[in-house]
Amino acid sequence: VNPSAKAEMLIRKPVSEVFEAFINPDVTSKFWFSRGSGRLEAGKTVVWSWDMYDFSVDAQVKSVEHNKRILIEWPGTGSATTVEWVFKPIGDGATFVSITNEGFQGDEDAVVQEAVGSTEGFAFVLAGLKAYLEHGILLNLVPD
């Protein structure tokens, strides 16, 4: 069984606002990547760039279910992996976000290392999202 990466967090904002934060690169760039080539739409490939690391990645958008779910495929170190965001409204003004990254390939040590690194990375993404949406603070977790 291949390990997967999973990070989850409660964001005290309505699901429509939290969902938009991942669909709209103008918002996502405040807490994750430096810039994105466009909004996430099913069937589209977008480019996400981390200028501070001189790094870009193509993300193929497989599925977008408005205010519920996003599924992308992107290159991993060995082969492509999938990333799924699930958005669950909690009451009127909060959202539980779950991010799962799966499909790591390679030898056992490499797969475990990749899954652990991805879990850590997405935990930072969610912490940055929470600080930005709830408090208007840019934590700069990814650049730092």
Tab-separated table of C-alpha atoms in Angstrom:
chain	number	residue	atom	x	y	z
A	1	VAL	CA	0.000	0.000	0.000
A	2	ASN	CA	1.415	3.366	-1.017
A	3	PRO	CA	1.266	6.087	1.602
A	4	SER	CA	-0.634	9.250	0.864
A	5	ALA	CA	-0.199	12.765	2.203
A	6	LYS	CA	-3.109	14.355	4.027
A	7	ALA	CA	-3.515	17.746	5.684
A	8	GLU	CA	-6.739	19.136	7.128
A	9	MET	CA	-7.793	22.340	8.849
A	10	LEU	CA	-10.838	24.309	9.887
A	11	ILE	CA	-10.974	27.731	8.229
A	12	ARG	CA	-13.419	30.140	9.862
A	13	LYS	CA	-14.753	31.537	6.590
A	14	PRO	CA	-17.689	30.448	4.384
A	15	VAL	CA	-17.036	27.608	1.936
A	16	SER	CA	-17.486	29.920	-1.078
A	17	GLU	CA	-14.587	32.110	0.101
A	18	VAL	CA	-12.305	29.183	0.969
A	19	PHE	CA	-13.034	27.424	-2.338
A	20	GLU	CA	-12.350	30.643	-4.276
A	21	ALA	CA	-8.981	30.949	-2.511
A	22	PHE	CA	-7.787	27.793	-4.314
A	23	ILE	CA	-9.561	28.399	-7.662
A	24	ASN	CA	-8.379	32.001	-8.091
A	25	PRO	CA	-4.590	32.389	-8.451
A	26	ASP	CA	-4.804	36.051	-7.378
A	27	VAL	CA	-5.862	34.779	-3.941
A	28	THR	CA	-3.785	31.568	-3.876
A	29	SER	CA	-0.635	33.608	-4.523
A	30	LYS	CA	-1.141	35.280	-1.130
A	31	PHE	CA	-0.465	32.020	0.746
A	32	TRP	CA	1.056	29.380	-1.593
A	33	PHE	CA	2.647	29.999	-5.002
A	34	SER	CA	3.914	33.308	-6.416
A	35	ARG	CA	1.633	33.285	-9.435
A	36	GLY	CA	-0.714	31.085	-11.437
A	37	SER	CA	-1.562	31.256	-15.136
A	38	GLY	CA	-5.333	31.118	-14.645
A	39	ARG	CA	-8.349	30.051	-12.636
A	40	LEU	CA	-8.851	26.327	-12.099
A	41	GLU	CA	-11.345	24.852	-14.547
A	42	ALA	CA	-11.892	21.167	-15.360
A	43	GLY	CA	-9.921	20.105	-18.451
A	44	LYS	CA	-7.523	23.035	-18.228
A	45	THR	CA	-3.782	22.965	-17.506
A	46	VAL	CA	-2.483	25.838	-15.397
A	47	VAL	CA	1.086	26.805	-14.554
A	48	TRP	CA	1.903	27.517	-10.923
A	49	SER	CA	5.164	29.348	-10.249
A	50	TRP	CA	7.250	29.812	-7.138
A	51	ASP	CA	9.475	32.688	-8.278
A	52	MET	CA	11.589	32.645	-5.102
A	53	TYR	CA	12.744	29.129	-6.053
A	54	ASP	CA	12.769	29.695	-9.842
A	55	PHE	CA	10.352	26.757	-10.101
A	56	SER	CA	7.109	26.154	-12.005
A	57	VAL	CA	4.794	23.186	-12.350
A	58	ASP	CA	1.979	22.292	-14.746
A	59	ALA	CA	-1.194	21.300	-12.938
A	60	GLN	CA	-3.808	19.456	-14.989
A	61	VAL	CA	-7.248	20.201	-13.578
A	62	LYS	CA	-9.193	16.929	-13.636
A	63	SER	CA	-12.347	17.970	-11.785
A	64	VAL	CA	-13.915	21.031	-10.170
A	65	GLU	CA	-17.137	20.669	-8.179
A	66	HIS	CA	-18.162	24.168	-7.127
A	67	ASN	CA	-17.634	24.742	-3.375
A	68	LYS	CA	-17.094	20.976	-2.845
A	69	ARG	CA	-14.032	19.464	-4.504
A	70	ILE	CA	-10.999	20.108	-6.712
A	71	LEU	CA	-8.848	17.353	-8.267
A	72	ILE	CA	-5.583	18.014	-10.085
A	73	GLU	CA	-2.723	15.930	-11.407
A	74	TRP	CA	0.809	17.270	-11.311
A	75	PRO	CA	4.313	15.896	-11.759
A	76	GLY	CA	5.861	14.246	-8.735
A	77	THR	CA	9.521	13.359	-8.412
A	78	GLY	CA	8.988	9.860	-9.804
A	79	SER	CA	5.699	10.152	-11.651
A	80	ALA	CA	2.520	12.206	-11.625
A	81	THR	CA	0.461	12.365	-8.438
A	82	THR	CA	-3.044	13.601	-7.739
A	83	VAL	CA	-4.047	16.275	-5.273
A	84	GLU	CA	-7.641	16.442	-4.062
A	85	TRP	CA	-9.184	19.267	-2.048
A	86	VAL	CA	-12.490	18.570	-0.286
A	87	PHE	CA	-14.448	21.472	1.216
A	88	LYS	CA	-17.056	20.750	3.892
A	89	PRO	CA	-19.180	23.623	5.246
A	90	ILE	CA	-19.356	23.752	9.038
A	91	GLY	CA	-22.320	25.823	10.172
A	92	ASP	CA	-22.824	29.126	8.362
A	93	GLY	CA	-19.366	30.598	8.479
A	94	ALA	CA	-16.666	27.921	8.578
A	95	THR	CA	-15.166	25.334	6.236
A	96	PHE	CA	-13.263	22.122	6.921
A	97	VAL	CA	-10.634	21.676	4.187
A	98	SER	CA	-9.012	18.322	3.519
A	99	ILE	CA	-6.106	18.003	1.057
A	100	THR	CA	-4.918	14.548	-0.037
A	101	ASN	CA	-1.916	13.899	-2.308
A	102	GLU	CA	-1.699	10.329	-3.673
A	103	GLY	CA	0.057	8.209	-6.268
A	104	PHE	CA	3.665	8.434	-5.122
A	105	GLN	CA	5.890	5.941	-6.933
A	106	GLY	CA	9.384	4.604	-6.455
A	107	ASP	CA	11.135	2.580	-3.794
A	108	GLU	CA	9.597	2.438	-0.343
A	109	ASP	CA	11.947	4.974	1.249
A	110	ALA	CA	11.445	7.497	-1.549
A	111	VAL	CA	7.658	7.127	-1.438
A	112	VAL	CA	7.544	7.604	2.332
A	113	GLN	CA	9.834	10.626	2.137
A	114	GLU	CA	7.709	12.195	-0.605
A	115	ALA	CA	4.465	11.592	1.319
A	116	VAL	CA	5.904	13.082	4.530
A	117	GLY	CA	7.242	16.128	2.645
A	118	SER	CA	3.911	16.648	0.903
A	119	THR	CA	1.995	16.399	4.181
A	120	GLU	CA	4.269	19.039	5.707
A	121	GLY	CA	3.946	21.278	2.655
A	122	PHE	CA	0.154	21.162	2.552
A	123	ALA	CA	-0.021	21.787	6.322
A	124	PHE	CA	1.929	25.024	5.680
A	125	VAL	CA	-0.434	25.886	2.807
A	126	LEU	CA	-3.478	25.473	5.063
A	127	ALA	CA	-1.883	27.437	7.917
A	128	GLY	CA	-1.068	30.253	5.487
A	129	LEU	CA	-4.612	30.158	4.101
A	130	LYS	CA	-6.098	30.332	7.613
A	131	ALA	CA	-3.942	33.314	8.623
A	132	TYR	CA	-4.710	35.152	5.373
A	133	LEU	CA	-8.480	34.560	5.189
A	134	GLU	CA	-9.250	34.840	8.904
A	135	HIS	CA	-6.818	37.598	9.894
A	136	GLY	CA	-5.504	39.228	6.710
A	137	ILE	CA	-1.935	38.196	7.618
A	138	LEU	CA	0.631	37.034	5.055
A	139	LEU	CA	2.747	34.481	6.932
A	140	ASN	CA	5.184	33.867	4.041
A	141	LEU	CA	5.477	30.225	5.132
A	142	VAL	CA	6.302	28.902	1.663
A	143	PRO	CA	8.887	31.549	0.666
A	144	ASP	CA	10.626	31.324	4.042
